[in-house]
Amino acid sequence: MPTTDKRTCVIGAGPCGLAAVKNLLRAGCDVVCYEESDGIGGNWAFTDDPGRGSVHECTHTISSRRMSSFDDFPMPAHFPDFPSHRQMLAYFTDYARTFHLEPHIRFGTRVEHCELNDRGRWEVRVVADGTATTEVFDSLVVCSGHHRDAFVPEFPGTFAGRILHSSAYKRPEPFRGQRVLVVGAGNSAVDIAVDIARVASHTALSVREGTYIVPKLLFGHPIDVVYAYWQNLLPRPLLRLSLKVWLRFAVGRWEGYGLPTPTGAPLEKHPTVNSSVLEALRSGRLAARRAIERYDGHTVWFTDGVREEFDAIVMGTGFRTTFPFLSGRIVGWDLSRTPPLYLKMMHPTIPNLFFIGLFQPVGCVWRLADYQARIAALQISGRLRRPPDIGTRIRHEVRRSHARSGPSPRHAIAVDYRTFRRQLMRELA
Ligand SMILES: Cc1cc2nc3c(=O)[nH]c(=O)nc-3n(C[C@H](O)[C@H](O)[C@H](O)COP(=O)(O)OP(=O)(O)OC[C@H]3O[C@@H](n4cnc5c(N)ncnc54)[C@H](O)[C@@H]3O)c2cc1C
């Protein structure tokens, strides 16, 4: 039973939304969670529906089992180091059951618009079965994910084949026997390139700039576990140097794979964690190409003058972080820069609005989102004070962004796992 009559609306029942509902219920709040699909799990609920983004048929986690368990809900010991998406969905389903979350979730209900009324309460317009209704809440917790609004870059000319975004990629079979170009060097792009290379007649990976590609295992342990261990022992510059040296021994020269040499230190930017792509490049199943310059029918011209014919292009070119249900007055920030939110969650001027999971660590998202959700729940239930100097804190956070790269939507929400965890724990303390 809720111990407060204050109503809270949660948008989305992905991993972060589930963590939000759990923490709000624990804090005694009256919670309604709206989820537009018919089940929990968000991105981890694999679907063949091309209109709905999800992980791919071949997806296994990038963050390891040990680092990807909620603190209060370890994954089963028989799960492998990098569980499949099916195992992850089973884990989140178990989590929702254990904490009795499902009765608070309204499935098949899309949030269309959220507006603050004169009394500072949220009027939330939702659509279910084609019928729109509006409900009023005291607080709004946004957990709608940041892998939704696909970003597809445009190039001069016209491509005569098929172009699709990685979020619509489900499995390799439709590309059997085709010539396929995968664009991007992020985790999704390289996963898809390796997957397609198994069945396509020719697969190439177009990479714009040098990116560290880090094998999933180091000394026989998941890389995030090893990194977390050494982070506690070594100062950051020494840790980065050690990683660079280790990568040089383990991987060798990037030119040997046809890839541009990365600048800066490993893990300065969000890395690509994949053990198979380097081997695929060296065994000729995958060819490395530079950035696209232009299209001409089925021909793609690359910036180094190489040209090649393709039947299809898969864009692993990331997402825009957008909130179509909130007005630009509330979230009208520059998407290529760190969002002006304290701890990536608290709005500068609206105390009853929270964002959960709007960050990208080298490691697991939902585990840190659970701490954010705890902070939100304690503030909503009146047990934790919102910092009075929030504007100053936000300016400080934006100035000292964890992302050590120029403006880019991909790196705008990057956080250093350990530093961010420490900041969240400090707030909770
Ligand atoms: C291939 C791939 C591999 C990944 N591997 C990892 C990994 O190993 N570790 C990791 O930490 N992260 C990984 N990620 C990122 C992962 O997607 C996120 O960590 C996780 O799904 C974030 O959870 P979320 O709840 O914030 O968002 P989502 O999972 O996107 O869930 C958001 C939910 O909100 C709902 N929603 C959105 N808008 C509305 C609306 N208007 N009304 C109602 N409902 C709405 C959606 O239907 C969805 O269910 C991976 C992503 C991809 C694509």
Short mmCIF file of C-alpha atoms and ligand atoms in Angstrom, two decimals:
data_model
loop_
_atom_site.label_atom_id
_atom_site.label_comp_id
_atom_site.label_asym_id
_atom_site.label_seq_id
_atom_site.Cartn_x
_atom_site.Cartn_y
_atom_site.Cartn_z
CA MET A 1 0.00 0.00 0.00
CA PRO A 2 1.31 3.48 -0.83
CA THR A 3 2.26 5.52 2.24
CA THR A 4 1.88 8.83 0.39
CA ASP A 5 -1.02 10.11 -1.69
CA LYS A 6 1.42 11.68 -4.14
CA ARG A 7 1.15 9.99 -7.55
CA THR A 8 4.19 9.31 -9.71
CA CYS A 9 4.21 8.52 -13.42
CA VAL A 10 7.04 6.41 -14.84
CA ILE A 11 7.46 6.32 -18.63
CA GLY A 12 8.88 3.01 -19.92
CA ALA A 13 9.27 -0.49 -18.46
CA GLY A 14 12.75 -1.24 -19.78
CA PRO A 15 15.50 -2.14 -17.29
CA CYS A 16 15.68 1.47 -16.00
CA GLY A 17 11.90 1.85 -15.72
CA LEU A 18 11.72 -1.39 -13.71
CA ALA A 19 14.39 -0.08 -11.34
CA ALA A 20 12.43 3.16 -11.00
CA VAL A 21 9.15 1.40 -10.20
CA LYS A 22 10.85 -0.85 -7.64
CA ASN A 23 12.48 2.05 -5.81
CA LEU A 24 9.35 4.19 -5.87
CA LEU A 25 7.24 1.35 -4.45
CA ARG A 26 9.86 0.73 -1.79
CA ALA A 27 9.69 4.42 -0.85
CA GLY A 28 5.91 4.07 -0.40
CA CYS A 29 4.88 5.98 -3.53
CA ASP A 30 1.76 5.46 -5.61
CA VAL A 31 3.18 4.56 -9.03
CA VAL A 32 1.75 4.15 -12.52
CA CYS A 33 4.20 3.03 -15.21
CA TYR A 34 3.17 3.38 -18.86
CA GLU A 35 4.77 1.03 -21.39
CA GLU A 36 3.84 1.29 -25.04
CA SER A 37 4.75 -2.32 -25.89
CA ASP A 38 3.02 -5.37 -24.46
CA GLY A 39 5.84 -6.49 -22.16
CA ILE A 40 8.73 -5.48 -19.97
CA GLY A 41 12.43 -5.41 -20.90
CA GLY A 42 12.62 -2.47 -23.35
CA ASN A 43 15.49 -3.02 -25.77
CA TRP A 44 16.04 -6.53 -24.37
CA ALA A 45 12.64 -7.75 -25.51
CA PHE A 46 13.75 -9.01 -28.92
CA THR A 47 11.15 -8.56 -31.60
CA ASP A 48 11.02 -9.30 -35.33
CA ASP A 49 8.84 -6.24 -35.84
CA PRO A 50 10.99 -3.97 -38.07
CA GLY A 51 9.07 -0.94 -36.80
CA ARG A 52 10.17 -1.57 -33.23
CA GLY A 53 13.78 -1.30 -32.16
CA SER A 54 15.30 -4.07 -30.08
CA VAL A 55 18.55 -5.94 -29.68
CA HIS A 56 19.39 -8.36 -32.50
CA GLU A 57 18.85 -12.09 -32.67
CA CYS A 58 22.60 -12.55 -32.05
CA THR A 59 22.98 -10.07 -29.15
CA HIS A 60 24.83 -11.02 -26.01
CA THR A 61 25.57 -8.39 -23.37
CA ILE A 62 28.67 -6.26 -23.73
CA SER A 63 28.85 -5.62 -19.99
CA SER A 64 29.54 -8.84 -18.08
CA ARG A 65 27.11 -10.80 -15.89
CA ARG A 66 28.93 -9.78 -12.72
CA MET A 67 28.86 -6.08 -13.58
CA SER A 68 25.34 -6.18 -15.01
CA SER A 69 23.40 -7.51 -12.02
CA PHE A 70 21.32 -5.18 -9.90
CA ASP A 71 22.94 -4.95 -6.44
CA ASP A 72 19.92 -6.55 -4.77
CA PHE A 73 19.24 -9.13 -7.48
CA PRO A 74 22.23 -11.16 -8.74
CA MET A 75 21.93 -13.01 -12.02
CA PRO A 76 21.70 -16.80 -11.72
CA ALA A 77 25.13 -18.36 -11.22
CA HIS A 78 24.64 -20.63 -14.25
CA PHE A 79 24.41 -17.64 -16.62
CA PRO A 80 27.51 -17.22 -18.80
CA ASP A 81 29.84 -14.21 -18.52
CA PHE A 82 27.99 -12.48 -21.38
CA PRO A 83 24.34 -13.61 -21.28
CA SER A 84 22.18 -13.72 -24.41
CA HIS A 85 19.27 -11.34 -24.85
CA ARG A 86 16.90 -14.20 -24.00
CA GLN A 87 18.64 -14.76 -20.68
CA MET A 88 18.58 -11.01 -20.00
CA LEU A 89 14.85 -10.82 -20.65
CA ALA A 90 14.32 -13.82 -18.35
CA TYR A 91 16.38 -12.01 -15.69
CA PHE A 92 14.36 -8.78 -15.98
CA THR A 93 11.10 -10.77 -15.96
CA ASP A 94 12.21 -12.49 -12.77
CA TYR A 95 13.14 -9.11 -11.27
CA ALA A 96 9.70 -7.68 -12.09
CA ARG A 97 8.00 -10.73 -10.54
CA THR A 98 10.13 -10.77 -7.41
CA PHE A 99 9.45 -7.11 -6.64
CA HIS A 100 5.76 -7.33 -7.72
CA LEU A 101 6.16 -4.61 -10.34
CA GLU A 102 3.79 -5.79 -13.07
CA PRO A 103 0.51 -4.76 -11.37
CA HIS A 104 1.80 -1.17 -11.53
CA ILE A 105 2.59 -1.24 -15.26
CA ARG A 106 -0.02 -0.40 -17.91
CA PHE A 107 1.10 -2.17 -21.06
CA GLY A 108 0.11 -1.14 -24.57
CA THR A 109 -0.15 2.47 -23.41
CA ARG A 110 1.89 5.17 -25.10
CA VAL A 111 2.61 8.49 -23.41
CA GLU A 112 1.87 11.17 -26.01
CA HIS A 113 2.36 14.40 -24.10
CA CYS A 114 3.27 15.61 -20.63
CA GLU A 115 2.55 19.14 -19.53
CA LEU A 116 2.91 20.96 -16.20
CA ASN A 117 -0.39 22.57 -15.11
CA ASP A 118 -0.84 25.78 -13.09
CA ARG A 119 -0.54 23.84 -9.84
CA GLY A 120 2.82 22.33 -10.83
CA ARG A 121 1.35 18.87 -11.42
CA TRP A 122 1.94 16.80 -14.56
CA GLU A 123 -0.93 16.25 -16.96
CA VAL A 124 -0.01 13.11 -18.86
CA ARG A 125 -1.91 12.27 -22.06
CA VAL A 126 -1.75 8.58 -22.92
CA VAL A 127 -3.16 6.50 -25.77
CA ALA A 128 -4.25 2.89 -25.34
CA ASP A 129 -6.28 0.94 -27.94
CA GLY A 130 -6.70 4.16 -29.92
CA THR A 131 -8.31 5.99 -27.01
CA ALA A 132 -6.63 9.03 -25.47
CA THR A 133 -7.00 9.88 -21.78
CA THR A 134 -5.26 12.33 -19.47
CA GLU A 135 -4.17 11.59 -15.92
CA VAL A 136 -2.61 13.91 -13.37
CA PHE A 137 0.54 13.13 -11.39
CA ASP A 138 2.72 14.88 -8.84
CA SER A 139 6.02 13.68 -10.32
CA LEU A 140 7.28 12.43 -13.65
CA VAL A 141 10.11 9.89 -14.03
CA VAL A 142 11.32 9.48 -17.61
CA CYS A 143 12.79 6.06 -18.44
CA SER A 144 12.06 5.99 -22.16
CA GLY A 145 15.60 4.93 -23.17
CA HIS A 146 18.06 6.56 -25.52
CA HIS A 147 18.17 3.93 -28.26
CA ARG A 148 14.97 4.96 -30.01
CA ASP A 149 15.37 7.83 -32.43
CA ALA A 150 17.63 6.35 -35.14
CA PHE A 151 20.23 8.66 -36.64
CA VAL A 152 20.87 7.99 -40.36
CA PRO A 153 23.53 10.25 -41.93
CA GLU A 154 23.01 11.53 -45.45
CA PHE A 155 25.62 11.58 -48.21
CA PRO A 156 25.65 13.18 -51.66
CA GLY A 157 24.13 11.10 -54.46
CA THR A 158 21.54 8.35 -54.33
CA PHE A 159 22.06 4.77 -53.24
CA ALA A 160 20.09 2.30 -55.36
CA GLY A 161 20.11 -0.52 -52.80
CA ARG A 162 18.47 -0.89 -49.42
CA ILE A 163 19.50 1.27 -46.44
CA LEU A 164 18.43 0.32 -42.93
CA HIS A 165 19.41 1.43 -39.45
CA SER A 166 20.93 -0.99 -36.94
CA SER A 167 17.82 -0.68 -34.73
CA ALA A 168 15.80 -2.35 -37.52
CA TYR A 169 18.40 -5.11 -38.01
CA LYS A 170 17.14 -8.39 -36.58
CA ARG A 171 19.06 -11.29 -38.15
CA PRO A 172 21.51 -11.94 -41.04
CA GLU A 173 19.35 -14.20 -43.29
CA PRO A 174 17.84 -11.39 -45.46
CA PHE A 175 21.43 -10.51 -46.48
CA ARG A 176 22.45 -14.00 -47.59
CA GLY A 177 24.55 -13.84 -50.75
CA GLN A 178 24.45 -10.02 -50.86
CA ARG A 179 27.17 -7.38 -50.84
CA VAL A 180 26.66 -5.47 -47.59
CA LEU A 181 28.26 -2.36 -46.14
CA VAL A 182 27.95 -1.76 -42.39
CA VAL A 183 28.66 1.82 -41.31
CA GLY A 184 30.10 2.68 -37.88
CA ALA A 185 32.58 1.37 -35.34
CA GLY A 186 30.31 1.24 -32.29
CA ASN A 187 29.18 -1.91 -30.52
CA SER A 188 26.06 -2.46 -32.64
CA ALA A 189 27.84 -1.84 -35.95
CA VAL A 190 30.65 -4.33 -35.35
CA ASP A 191 28.28 -6.94 -33.88
CA ILE A 192 26.10 -6.70 -36.98
CA ALA A 193 29.08 -6.70 -39.39
CA VAL A 194 30.39 -9.95 -37.89
CA ASP A 195 26.91 -11.46 -37.94
CA ILE A 196 26.22 -10.56 -41.58
CA ALA A 197 29.71 -11.63 -42.71
CA ARG A 198 28.68 -15.24 -41.95
CA VAL A 199 26.13 -15.28 -44.78
CA ALA A 200 26.81 -12.36 -47.14
CA SER A 201 28.92 -12.75 -50.29
CA HIS A 202 30.95 -9.70 -49.26
CA THR A 203 30.81 -7.55 -46.12
CA ALA A 204 32.67 -4.29 -45.46
CA LEU A 205 32.81 -2.05 -42.42
CA SER A 206 33.03 1.70 -43.04
CA VAL A 207 34.87 3.45 -40.21
CA ARG A 208 35.20 7.22 -40.05
CA GLU A 209 37.75 7.59 -37.26
CA GLY A 210 40.03 5.43 -35.15
CA THR A 211 38.19 3.64 -32.34
CA TYR A 212 39.68 1.34 -29.74
CA ILE A 213 38.22 -2.11 -30.20
CA VAL A 214 38.73 -3.97 -26.95
CA PRO A 215 38.46 -7.77 -26.68
CA LYS A 216 35.77 -8.97 -24.26
CA LEU A 217 38.24 -10.93 -22.13
CA LEU A 218 41.52 -9.95 -20.52
CA PHE A 219 43.60 -12.56 -18.64
CA GLY A 220 40.58 -14.88 -18.99
CA HIS A 221 38.23 -12.45 -17.19
CA PRO A 222 35.59 -10.04 -18.59
CA ILE A 223 37.27 -6.75 -19.44
CA ASP A 224 34.88 -4.66 -17.29
CA VAL A 225 35.66 -6.81 -14.23
CA VAL A 226 39.41 -6.46 -14.78
CA TYR A 227 39.07 -2.74 -15.44
CA ALA A 228 37.01 -2.21 -12.26
CA TYR A 229 39.62 -4.13 -10.25
CA TRP A 230 42.59 -2.14 -11.54
CA GLN A 231 40.68 1.16 -11.33
CA ASN A 232 40.79 0.74 -7.57
CA LEU A 233 44.55 0.22 -7.54
CA LEU A 234 46.05 2.43 -10.24
CA PRO A 235 45.75 6.17 -10.86
CA ARG A 236 43.80 6.86 -14.04
CA PRO A 237 46.75 7.97 -16.26
CA LEU A 238 48.68 4.83 -15.36
CA LEU A 239 45.63 2.64 -15.92
CA ARG A 240 45.09 4.14 -19.38
CA LEU A 241 48.74 3.71 -20.28
CA SER A 242 48.65 0.06 -19.11
CA LEU A 243 45.58 -0.57 -21.24
CA LYS A 244 47.22 1.01 -24.25
CA VAL A 245 50.31 -1.16 -23.82
CA TRP A 246 48.23 -4.29 -23.26
CA LEU A 247 46.14 -3.55 -26.36
CA ARG A 248 49.31 -3.09 -28.40
CA PHE A 249 50.47 -6.56 -27.29
CA ALA A 250 47.08 -8.22 -27.69
CA VAL A 251 45.92 -6.54 -30.92
CA GLY A 252 49.02 -5.09 -32.58
CA ARG A 253 48.87 -2.22 -35.05
CA TRP A 254 45.44 -1.02 -36.16
CA GLU A 255 46.69 -0.57 -39.73
CA GLY A 256 47.14 -4.34 -39.86
CA TYR A 257 43.34 -4.60 -39.75
CA GLY A 258 42.84 -1.77 -42.27
CA LEU A 259 41.47 0.45 -39.47
CA PRO A 260 42.45 4.04 -38.71
CA THR A 261 44.68 4.38 -35.64
CA PRO A 262 42.73 5.73 -32.65
CA THR A 263 43.90 8.95 -31.07
CA GLY A 264 43.83 9.56 -27.30
CA ALA A 265 43.83 6.89 -24.64
CA PRO A 266 41.67 3.73 -24.53
CA LEU A 267 38.38 4.23 -22.66
CA GLU A 268 38.62 8.02 -22.99
CA LYS A 269 35.66 7.65 -25.31
CA HIS A 270 33.06 4.90 -25.14
CA PRO A 271 34.99 1.87 -26.49
CA THR A 272 33.82 -0.91 -28.74
CA VAL A 273 34.00 -4.22 -26.92
CA ASN A 274 34.17 -7.13 -29.33
CA SER A 275 36.49 -10.11 -29.72
CA SER A 276 35.23 -11.38 -33.08
CA VAL A 277 35.52 -8.35 -35.35
CA LEU A 278 39.32 -8.19 -35.34
CA GLU A 279 39.54 -11.85 -36.25
CA ALA A 280 36.91 -11.38 -39.00
CA LEU A 281 38.97 -8.52 -40.46
CA ARG A 282 42.18 -10.56 -40.40
CA SER A 283 40.57 -13.65 -41.88
CA GLY A 284 39.12 -11.65 -44.78
CA ARG A 285 35.47 -12.27 -43.91
CA LEU A 286 35.16 -8.55 -43.33
CA ALA A 287 36.90 -5.69 -45.16
CA ALA A 288 37.67 -2.34 -43.53
CA ARG A 289 36.73 0.78 -45.49
CA ARG A 290 37.04 4.51 -44.79
CA ALA A 291 34.14 6.96 -44.38
CA ILE A 292 31.54 7.21 -47.15
CA GLU A 293 32.03 10.15 -49.50
CA ARG A 294 29.08 9.71 -51.89
CA TYR A 295 26.70 7.28 -53.54
CA ASP A 296 26.21 6.58 -57.23
CA GLY A 297 23.58 3.88 -57.84
CA HIS A 298 24.93 0.71 -56.22
CA THR A 299 28.42 2.20 -56.03
CA VAL A 300 29.71 3.68 -52.80
CA TRP A 301 32.72 6.01 -52.98
CA PHE A 302 34.90 6.19 -49.89
CA THR A 303 37.02 9.15 -48.76
CA ASP A 304 40.30 7.44 -49.74
CA GLY A 305 39.17 7.11 -53.38
CA VAL A 306 38.16 3.43 -53.12
CA ARG A 307 34.77 2.57 -54.66
CA GLU A 308 32.73 -0.59 -54.36
CA GLU A 309 29.29 -1.93 -55.24
CA PHE A 310 26.82 -2.93 -52.53
CA ASP A 311 23.28 -4.29 -52.41
CA ALA A 312 22.54 -3.03 -48.91
CA ILE A 313 23.86 -0.66 -46.25
CA VAL A 314 23.28 -1.08 -42.51
CA MET A 315 23.80 2.17 -40.60
CA GLY A 316 25.23 1.51 -37.14
CA THR A 317 25.35 5.25 -36.71
CA GLY A 318 23.67 5.69 -33.36
CA PHE A 319 20.67 7.50 -32.05
CA ARG A 320 19.41 10.95 -31.17
CA THR A 321 18.32 11.34 -27.57
CA THR A 322 14.85 12.78 -27.88
CA PHE A 323 11.74 13.02 -25.71
CA PRO A 324 8.81 13.58 -28.09
CA PHE A 325 6.34 13.75 -25.20
CA LEU A 326 8.08 16.75 -23.58
CA SER A 327 8.09 20.27 -24.98
CA GLY A 328 11.30 21.86 -26.29
CA ARG A 329 11.04 24.40 -23.43
CA ILE A 330 11.79 21.56 -21.02
CA VAL A 331 14.36 19.50 -22.93
CA GLY A 332 15.60 21.89 -25.60
CA TRP A 333 19.29 21.32 -24.99
CA ASP A 334 22.00 20.75 -27.60
CA LEU A 335 22.06 16.98 -28.18
CA SER A 336 25.77 16.95 -28.91
CA ARG A 337 26.65 18.32 -25.46
CA THR A 338 26.33 17.06 -21.89
CA PRO A 339 22.65 17.51 -20.89
CA PRO A 340 22.16 20.19 -18.25
CA LEU A 341 20.84 17.76 -15.64
CA TYR A 342 22.36 17.28 -12.21
CA LEU A 343 23.66 13.72 -11.96
CA LYS A 344 22.21 13.28 -15.47
CA MET A 345 18.78 13.11 -13.82
CA MET A 346 17.59 16.33 -12.08
CA HIS A 347 16.18 19.18 -14.15
CA PRO A 348 17.53 22.66 -13.33
CA THR A 349 14.13 24.30 -12.84
CA ILE A 350 11.53 21.52 -12.51
CA PRO A 351 11.96 19.65 -9.20
CA ASN A 352 9.31 17.01 -9.95
CA LEU A 353 10.91 15.78 -13.19
CA PHE A 354 13.57 13.04 -13.25
CA PHE A 355 15.45 11.22 -16.01
CA ILE A 356 16.74 7.73 -15.28
CA GLY A 357 19.32 5.95 -17.43
CA LEU A 358 20.25 8.96 -19.56
CA PHE A 359 23.96 8.19 -19.57
CA GLN A 360 26.41 5.80 -21.19
CA PRO A 361 29.11 4.22 -19.02
CA VAL A 362 31.88 1.81 -19.89
CA GLY A 363 29.87 -0.91 -18.17
CA CYS A 364 26.29 -1.55 -17.27
CA VAL A 365 23.59 1.13 -17.49
CA TRP A 366 20.78 -0.25 -15.32
CA ARG A 367 22.92 -0.93 -12.27
CA LEU A 368 23.79 2.78 -12.00
CA ALA A 369 20.23 3.69 -13.01
CA ASP A 370 19.07 1.80 -9.90
CA TYR A 371 21.02 4.32 -7.75
CA GLN A 372 19.53 7.22 -9.70
CA ALA A 373 16.07 5.73 -9.15
CA ARG A 374 16.77 5.45 -5.42
CA ILE A 375 17.66 9.16 -5.30
CA ALA A 376 14.52 10.09 -7.25
CA ALA A 377 12.30 7.91 -5.02
CA LEU A 378 13.75 9.42 -1.83
CA GLN A 379 13.25 12.94 -3.13
CA ILE A 380 9.71 12.25 -4.30
CA SER A 381 8.78 10.70 -0.95
CA GLY A 382 10.29 13.69 0.86
CA ARG A 383 13.15 11.83 2.50
CA LEU A 384 15.98 13.39 0.54
CA ARG A 385 16.35 17.10 -0.11
CA ARG A 386 16.89 18.37 -3.65
CA PRO A 387 20.19 20.31 -3.61
CA PRO A 388 19.36 24.02 -3.26
CA ASP A 389 22.34 25.06 -5.44
CA ILE A 390 21.36 22.81 -8.35
CA GLY A 391 22.18 25.40 -11.04
CA THR A 392 25.77 25.70 -9.80
CA ARG A 393 26.11 21.93 -9.61
CA ILE A 394 24.85 21.50 -13.16
CA ARG A 395 27.26 24.11 -14.49
CA HIS A 396 30.09 22.32 -12.69
CA GLU A 397 29.00 18.94 -14.04
CA VAL A 398 28.72 20.21 -17.62
CA ARG A 399 32.14 21.92 -17.38
CA ARG A 400 33.74 18.78 -15.97
CA SER A 401 32.00 16.38 -18.33
CA HIS A 402 33.30 12.80 -18.15
CA ALA A 403 33.34 12.72 -21.96
CA ARG A 404 36.84 13.60 -23.10
CA SER A 405 36.00 14.35 -26.70
CA GLY A 406 34.55 17.15 -28.77
CA PRO A 407 30.78 17.67 -29.09
CA SER A 408 29.04 14.54 -30.38
CA PRO A 409 25.64 12.99 -29.64
CA ARG A 410 27.34 9.62 -29.04
CA HIS A 411 29.69 10.93 -26.36
CA ALA A 412 27.46 13.66 -24.87
CA ILE A 413 26.02 11.31 -22.26
CA ALA A 414 29.22 9.32 -21.62
CA VAL A 415 30.14 8.84 -17.97
CA ASP A 416 33.08 7.25 -16.26
CA TYR A 417 31.48 4.30 -14.43
CA ARG A 418 33.44 4.60 -11.20
CA THR A 419 33.30 8.40 -10.93
CA PHE A 420 29.58 8.47 -11.68
CA ARG A 421 28.87 5.70 -9.19
CA ARG A 422 30.79 7.60 -6.52
CA GLN A 423 28.83 10.79 -7.29
CA LEU A 424 25.50 8.93 -7.01
CA MET A 425 26.53 7.23 -3.77
CA ARG A 426 27.59 10.59 -2.33
CA GLU A 427 24.15 11.99 -3.10
CA LEU A 428 22.51 9.00 -1.43
CA ALA A 429 24.73 9.32 1.61
C1 LIG B 1 22.68 -4.40 -29.29
C2 LIG B 1 22.71 -3.73 -27.96
C3 LIG B 1 23.48 -4.25 -26.92
C4 LIG B 1 23.52 -3.62 -25.68
N1 LIG B 1 24.27 -4.16 -24.67
C5 LIG B 1 24.29 -3.57 -23.46
C6 LIG B 1 25.01 -4.12 -22.35
O1 LIG B 1 25.67 -5.15 -22.48
N2 LIG B 1 24.97 -3.49 -21.15
C7 LIG B 1 24.25 -2.33 -20.98
O2 LIG B 1 24.25 -1.79 -19.87
N3 LIG B 1 23.56 -1.78 -21.99
C8 LIG B 1 23.55 -2.36 -23.21
N4 LIG B 1 22.81 -1.81 -24.24
C9 LIG B 1 22.08 -0.59 -23.99
C10 LIG B 1 20.69 -1.02 -23.48
O3 LIG B 1 19.77 -0.87 -24.49
C11 LIG B 1 20.35 -0.23 -22.29
O4 LIG B 1 21.32 -0.42 -21.29
C12 LIG B 1 19.00 -0.56 -21.65
O5 LIG B 1 18.10 -1.16 -22.51
C13 LIG B 1 18.51 0.75 -21.14
O6 LIG B 1 17.29 0.56 -20.53
P1 LIG B 1 16.17 1.68 -20.53
O7 LIG B 1 15.11 1.17 -19.66
O8 LIG B 1 16.79 3.01 -20.23
O9 LIG B 1 15.72 1.82 -22.06
P2 LIG B 1 15.01 0.81 -23.04
O10 LIG B 1 15.51 -0.56 -22.85
O11 LIG B 1 15.10 1.41 -24.39
O12 LIG B 1 13.47 0.83 -22.55
C14 LIG B 1 12.67 1.98 -22.72
C15 LIG B 1 11.21 1.56 -22.66
O13 LIG B 1 10.40 2.74 -22.68
C16 LIG B 1 9.28 2.51 -23.51
N5 LIG B 1 8.82 3.81 -24.00
C17 LIG B 1 9.55 4.74 -24.66
N6 LIG B 1 8.80 5.81 -24.96
C18 LIG B 1 7.57 5.56 -24.47
C19 LIG B 1 6.35 6.29 -24.46
N7 LIG B 1 6.24 7.51 -25.02
N8 LIG B 1 5.26 5.75 -23.86
C20 LIG B 1 5.34 4.52 -23.27
N9 LIG B 1 6.48 3.76 -23.27
C21 LIG B 1 7.57 4.29 -23.86
C22 LIG B 1 9.81 1.60 -24.61
O14 LIG B 1 8.77 0.88 -25.23
C23 LIG B 1 10.78 0.72 -23.84
O15 LIG B 1 10.17 -0.45 -23.38
C24 LIG B 1 22.76 -2.43 -25.48
C25 LIG B 1 21.98 -1.92 -26.53
C26 LIG B 1 21.95 -2.55 -27.76
C27 LIG B 1 21.10 -1.97 -28.85
#
